[in-house]
Amino acid sequence: MVKFKKLAVSTAALGVALGLSFAAQAEMMIGFSQIGSESGWRTSETASIKAEAEKRGIDLKFSDAQQKQENQIKAVRSFIAQGVDGILLAPVVETGWDQVLKEAKDAGIPVVLVDRGVDASEDLYLTKVASDFVVEGALAAAWLAAETNAVCDVVELQGTVGSSAANDRKAGFESVVSNFPGINIIRSQSGDFTRSGGKEVMESFLKAENGGKDICAVYAHNDDMALGAVQAIKEAGLKPGTDILIVSIDAVPDIFKAMADGDTNATIELNPHLGGPSFDAIKAAKAGQEVPKWIKANGPLFLPDTAAEEYKMRSK
Ligand code: AHR
């Protein structure tokens, strides 16, 4: 009897303890300031981070900035006012974050940069969970050099002006092509990471370059712009993937379909599943553990030979 009573008490104590720990987990409130939904990759990233939060019982406060930095700054301030346990920030551009990051730091709220980086002191944020965009650009250029025997006039579709993704992908590409005098970047302009932007800019490149006959390849900073370029090239009466080679970045399902159809030639994967490592970093910081300043998430280059299979797997 006494034993039973003891057991009942300890079970109750355990229940309270477990209850508390579940409550504590459910009470983990994280703010997520997302850029918008400019690309297929961005939409997958948002869905993946939301799903990961739900799986972990995290109360995720989501804010879509519609591509505007001022909206992101407002969102971060609102998260601070709500007393969140941590903030995920996907910064649309690199500069202009110092003040708001300092406000989060002063409030004791760790900020994780997801996907893109900022031009600010590393002390102002906990960590960055992102791919190395310079490496992605370099990989695209290395593929192009090998494919064209290092002789090619390239047009470049840049991402959003001022974003780390556009700046670094450009720098990485240029660092490799500078070794090959036969590869020239003859035109370079932003298509803002959108399909319509990629199409519009590609149309102007085609017009300016003898209807496209003087263009050997397109380097697009993301798949959506590459898919826009495919449309423009077809409408100009040329065959994308053959008359004009196309290399891009992201590895979204649609680009595998395009590669399988022979319309594009290579893509570099950008991992959209950044929620897990971001939440882990906040948890680790809360537990007083050391967190590295950059948690890298680089992906491989895919070619048409596996495209049909990849499309099947990724579009389920
Ligand atoms: O910051 C990553 C880039 O942003 C992705 O490559 C692009 O698709 C997105 O919108």
Coordinates of C-alpha atoms and ligand atoms in Angstrom, one line a residue:
M1 CA 0.0 0.0 0.0
V2 CA 2.7 2.3 1.0
K3 CA 4.7 1.2 -2.0
F4 CA 1.7 1.9 -4.2
K5 CA 1.3 5.4 -2.7
K6 CA 4.9 6.0 -3.3
L7 CA 4.5 4.9 -6.9
A8 CA 1.4 7.1 -7.4
V9 CA 3.3 10.1 -6.0
S10 CA 6.3 9.5 -8.2
T11 CA 4.1 8.9 -11.2
A12 CA 2.4 12.2 -10.5
A13 CA 5.7 13.9 -10.1
L14 CA 6.9 12.4 -13.3
G15 CA 3.7 13.6 -15.0
V16 CA 4.2 17.0 -13.7
A17 CA 7.8 16.9 -14.9
L18 CA 6.9 15.6 -18.3
G19 CA 4.0 18.0 -18.5
L20 CA 6.3 20.9 -17.7
S21 CA 8.8 19.8 -20.3
F22 CA 6.1 19.4 -23.0
A23 CA 4.7 22.8 -22.0
A24 CA 8.2 24.2 -22.2
Q25 CA 8.7 22.8 -25.7
A26 CA 5.3 24.1 -26.8
E27 CA 6.2 27.4 -25.4
M28 CA 9.3 27.7 -27.6
M29 CA 8.2 30.5 -29.8
I30 CA 10.3 31.3 -32.9
G31 CA 9.8 34.2 -35.3
F32 CA 10.6 33.6 -39.0
S33 CA 11.0 36.6 -41.3
Q34 CA 10.9 35.2 -44.8
I35 CA 11.7 37.2 -48.0
G36 CA 8.6 36.3 -50.0
S37 CA 7.8 33.7 -52.6
E38 CA 9.8 34.8 -55.6
S39 CA 10.9 31.3 -56.7
G40 CA 10.0 27.6 -56.5
W41 CA 12.9 27.1 -54.2
R42 CA 11.7 29.8 -51.8
T43 CA 8.3 28.2 -51.6
S44 CA 9.8 24.8 -50.8
E45 CA 12.0 26.4 -48.1
T46 CA 9.0 28.1 -46.4
A47 CA 7.0 24.8 -46.5
S48 CA 10.0 22.8 -45.1
I49 CA 10.7 25.2 -42.2
K50 CA 7.0 25.4 -41.3
A51 CA 6.7 21.6 -41.3
E52 CA 9.8 21.2 -39.2
A53 CA 8.5 23.6 -36.6
E54 CA 5.2 21.7 -36.5
K55 CA 7.0 18.4 -36.1
R56 CA 9.0 19.8 -33.1
G57 CA 6.0 21.5 -31.5
I58 CA 7.4 24.9 -32.0
D59 CA 5.1 27.9 -32.1
L60 CA 6.3 29.6 -35.4
K61 CA 5.4 33.2 -36.0
F62 CA 5.7 33.6 -39.8
S63 CA 6.0 36.9 -41.6
D64 CA 6.2 37.3 -45.4
A65 CA 8.2 40.4 -46.3
Q66 CA 7.0 40.6 -49.9
Q67 CA 10.7 41.3 -51.0
K68 CA 11.0 44.4 -48.8
Q69 CA 13.7 44.9 -46.2
E70 CA 11.6 47.4 -44.3
N71 CA 9.0 44.7 -43.8
Q72 CA 11.6 42.4 -42.5
I73 CA 12.9 45.0 -40.0
K74 CA 9.4 45.6 -38.8
A75 CA 8.8 41.8 -38.4
V76 CA 12.0 41.4 -36.4
R77 CA 11.0 44.3 -34.1
S78 CA 7.6 42.7 -33.7
F79 CA 9.2 39.3 -32.8
I80 CA 11.4 41.1 -30.2
A81 CA 8.3 42.8 -28.7
Q82 CA 6.5 39.4 -28.5
G83 CA 9.5 38.0 -26.5
V84 CA 10.2 35.1 -28.9
D85 CA 12.9 32.6 -28.0
G86 CA 14.7 33.0 -31.3
I87 CA 14.4 34.5 -34.7
L88 CA 15.0 33.1 -38.2
L89 CA 15.9 35.8 -40.7
A90 CA 16.3 35.2 -44.4
P91 CA 17.7 38.6 -45.3
V92 CA 16.6 39.9 -48.7
V93 CA 19.7 42.1 -49.1
E94 CA 23.1 42.1 -47.4
T95 CA 23.4 45.6 -45.9
G96 CA 21.3 47.6 -43.5
W97 CA 20.8 45.1 -40.7
D98 CA 23.2 46.3 -37.9
Q99 CA 20.6 48.3 -35.9
V100 CA 17.9 45.7 -35.8
L101 CA 20.3 42.9 -35.1
K102 CA 21.7 44.9 -32.2
E103 CA 18.2 45.3 -30.9
A104 CA 17.6 41.6 -30.9
K105 CA 21.0 41.0 -29.3
D106 CA 20.3 43.6 -26.6
A107 CA 17.0 41.7 -25.9
G108 CA 18.9 38.5 -25.5
I109 CA 17.2 36.9 -28.6
P110 CA 19.4 34.7 -30.8
V111 CA 19.1 35.4 -34.5
V112 CA 19.8 32.7 -37.1
L113 CA 20.4 33.8 -40.7
V114 CA 18.8 31.3 -42.9
D115 CA 19.9 30.8 -46.5
R116 CA 21.4 34.3 -47.1
G117 CA 24.1 36.3 -45.3
V118 CA 24.5 39.9 -44.1
D119 CA 27.2 42.4 -44.2
A120 CA 27.3 42.9 -40.4
S121 CA 29.5 42.0 -37.5
E122 CA 29.3 38.3 -36.6
D123 CA 28.7 39.2 -33.0
L124 CA 25.2 40.4 -33.9
Y125 CA 23.8 37.0 -34.9
L126 CA 24.1 33.5 -33.6
T127 CA 24.9 31.6 -36.8
K128 CA 24.2 31.4 -40.5
V129 CA 22.6 28.2 -41.9
A130 CA 23.3 28.5 -45.6
S131 CA 25.1 27.2 -48.7
D132 CA 28.3 28.7 -49.8
F133 CA 27.1 30.7 -52.8
V134 CA 30.6 31.5 -54.0
V135 CA 31.2 27.7 -54.4
E136 CA 28.0 27.4 -56.3
G137 CA 29.0 30.1 -58.8
A138 CA 32.5 28.5 -59.1
L139 CA 30.9 25.1 -59.8
A140 CA 28.7 26.5 -62.5
A141 CA 31.7 28.1 -64.2
A142 CA 33.8 24.9 -63.9
W143 CA 31.0 22.9 -65.6
L144 CA 30.7 25.5 -68.3
A145 CA 34.5 25.6 -69.0
A146 CA 34.6 21.8 -69.3
E147 CA 31.5 21.6 -71.5
T148 CA 32.6 24.3 -73.9
N149 CA 36.3 23.6 -74.0
A150 CA 36.7 27.0 -72.3
V151 CA 35.5 29.0 -75.3
C152 CA 32.1 30.6 -74.8
D153 CA 30.3 34.0 -74.7
V154 CA 28.0 33.8 -71.7
V155 CA 25.0 36.0 -70.6
E156 CA 24.4 36.1 -66.9
L157 CA 20.9 36.4 -65.2
Q158 CA 21.6 37.8 -61.8
G159 CA 19.5 37.4 -58.7
T160 CA 18.1 40.2 -56.6
V161 CA 20.3 43.2 -56.6
G162 CA 22.2 43.5 -53.3
S163 CA 21.4 40.0 -52.1
S164 CA 24.3 37.8 -50.9
A165 CA 23.0 35.0 -53.2
A166 CA 23.5 37.3 -56.3
N167 CA 26.7 38.9 -55.1
D168 CA 28.4 35.7 -54.2
R169 CA 27.2 33.6 -57.1
K170 CA 28.5 36.3 -59.4
A171 CA 31.8 36.5 -57.6
G172 CA 32.3 32.7 -57.6
F173 CA 31.5 32.4 -61.3
E174 CA 33.9 35.3 -62.2
S175 CA 36.7 33.9 -60.1
V176 CA 36.8 30.7 -62.2
V177 CA 36.1 32.2 -65.7
S178 CA 38.9 34.8 -65.1
N179 CA 41.3 31.8 -65.6
F180 CA 39.9 31.2 -69.1
P181 CA 40.5 34.0 -71.6
G182 CA 38.1 32.3 -74.1
I183 CA 35.1 32.6 -71.7
N184 CA 33.5 36.1 -71.7
I185 CA 30.5 37.4 -69.8
I186 CA 29.0 39.5 -72.5
R187 CA 25.9 40.7 -70.7
S188 CA 24.8 40.6 -67.1
Q189 CA 21.6 41.9 -65.6
S190 CA 19.2 41.1 -62.7
G191 CA 16.1 39.1 -63.3
D192 CA 15.3 39.3 -59.5
F193 CA 15.2 35.5 -59.1
T194 CA 11.8 35.3 -60.8
R195 CA 10.7 33.4 -63.9
S196 CA 9.1 36.5 -65.5
G197 CA 12.2 38.5 -64.7
G198 CA 14.4 35.9 -66.3
K199 CA 12.3 35.8 -69.4
E200 CA 12.2 39.5 -69.8
V201 CA 15.9 40.0 -69.4
M202 CA 16.7 37.1 -71.7
E203 CA 14.5 38.6 -74.4
S204 CA 16.6 41.8 -74.2
F205 CA 19.8 39.8 -74.3
L206 CA 18.6 37.9 -77.4
K207 CA 17.7 41.1 -79.2
A208 CA 21.0 42.7 -78.4
E209 CA 23.0 39.7 -79.4
N210 CA 22.0 39.0 -83.0
G211 CA 18.8 37.2 -82.1
G212 CA 20.8 34.9 -79.7
K213 CA 23.2 33.6 -82.4
D214 CA 26.1 35.3 -80.6
I215 CA 25.2 33.7 -77.2
C216 CA 26.9 30.4 -76.3
A217 CA 25.4 30.0 -72.8
V218 CA 23.2 31.3 -70.0
Y219 CA 24.4 31.3 -66.4
A220 CA 21.2 31.9 -64.3
H221 CA 21.6 32.5 -60.6
N222 CA 18.5 30.4 -60.0
D223 CA 16.3 27.8 -61.8
D224 CA 13.3 30.0 -62.1
M225 CA 15.1 32.6 -64.2
A226 CA 16.6 29.8 -66.3
L227 CA 13.1 28.5 -67.0
G228 CA 12.1 32.0 -68.0
A229 CA 15.1 32.1 -70.3
V230 CA 14.1 28.8 -71.9
Q231 CA 10.7 30.3 -72.9
A232 CA 12.4 33.4 -74.3
I233 CA 14.9 31.3 -76.3
K234 CA 12.1 29.1 -77.8
E235 CA 10.1 32.2 -78.7
A236 CA 13.2 33.6 -80.5
G237 CA 13.2 30.4 -82.7
L238 CA 16.3 28.8 -81.1
K239 CA 16.7 25.5 -79.2
P240 CA 17.6 26.0 -75.5
G241 CA 20.0 23.4 -74.2
T242 CA 21.5 22.9 -77.7
D243 CA 21.8 26.3 -79.5
I244 CA 22.3 28.0 -76.1
L245 CA 23.5 26.0 -73.1
I246 CA 21.9 26.8 -69.7
V247 CA 23.4 26.2 -66.2
S248 CA 21.5 27.3 -63.1
I249 CA 21.2 26.8 -59.3
D250 CA 18.5 25.4 -57.0
A251 CA 17.5 21.9 -58.3
V252 CA 13.8 22.5 -58.1
P253 CA 11.5 19.8 -59.7
D254 CA 10.7 21.9 -62.8
I255 CA 14.3 22.2 -63.8
F256 CA 14.7 18.4 -63.8
K257 CA 11.7 18.3 -66.1
A258 CA 13.4 20.9 -68.4
M259 CA 16.7 19.0 -68.3
A260 CA 15.0 15.7 -69.1
D261 CA 13.3 17.5 -72.1
G262 CA 16.8 18.7 -73.2
D263 CA 16.0 22.4 -72.5
T264 CA 18.7 23.0 -69.9
N265 CA 22.0 21.4 -69.1
A266 CA 23.0 21.5 -65.5
T267 CA 21.7 22.7 -62.1
I268 CA 23.4 22.9 -58.6
E269 CA 21.3 21.9 -55.7
L270 CA 20.4 24.4 -53.0
N271 CA 19.1 22.5 -49.9
P272 CA 15.7 24.0 -48.8
H273 CA 15.6 22.1 -45.5
L274 CA 17.2 24.7 -43.3
G275 CA 14.7 24.6 -40.4
G276 CA 16.2 21.6 -38.5
P277 CA 19.7 23.0 -38.2
S278 CA 18.4 26.5 -37.4
F279 CA 16.1 25.3 -34.6
D280 CA 18.9 23.0 -33.3
A281 CA 21.3 26.0 -33.2
I282 CA 18.8 28.1 -31.1
K283 CA 18.3 25.1 -28.7
A284 CA 22.0 24.6 -28.4
A285 CA 22.6 28.3 -27.7
K286 CA 19.8 28.3 -25.0
A287 CA 21.6 25.4 -23.4
G288 CA 24.8 27.4 -23.3
Q289 CA 26.5 25.4 -26.0
E290 CA 28.9 26.8 -28.6
V291 CA 27.4 27.2 -32.1
P292 CA 29.6 27.6 -35.2
K293 CA 29.2 30.9 -37.1
W294 CA 28.4 29.2 -40.3
I295 CA 26.5 25.9 -40.7
K296 CA 27.0 25.0 -44.3
A297 CA 24.5 23.2 -46.5
N298 CA 26.1 22.8 -50.0
G299 CA 24.6 20.5 -52.7
P300 CA 25.9 18.7 -55.8
L301 CA 25.7 19.5 -59.5
F302 CA 23.1 17.5 -61.5
L303 CA 23.2 16.7 -65.2
P304 CA 20.5 15.5 -67.7
D305 CA 21.5 11.8 -67.3
T306 CA 19.6 11.5 -64.0
A307 CA 17.1 14.3 -64.6
A308 CA 14.0 12.1 -65.4
E309 CA 14.6 10.0 -62.3
E310 CA 15.2 13.0 -60.1
Y311 CA 12.0 14.7 -61.5
K312 CA 10.0 11.6 -60.6
M313 CA 11.3 11.5 -57.1
R314 CA 11.1 15.3 -56.4
S315 CA 7.7 16.0 -57.9
K316 CA 5.9 13.4 -55.7
Ligands
AHR1 O1 18.9 32.9 -51.6 C1 18.7 31.8 -52.4 C2 18.0 32.1 -53.7 O2 16.8 32.8 -53.4 C3 17.5 30.9 -54.4 O3 18.5 30.4 -55.3 C4 16.5 31.5 -55.2 O4 15.7 30.7 -56.0 C5 15.8 32.3 -54.2 O5 14.7 32.9 -54.4

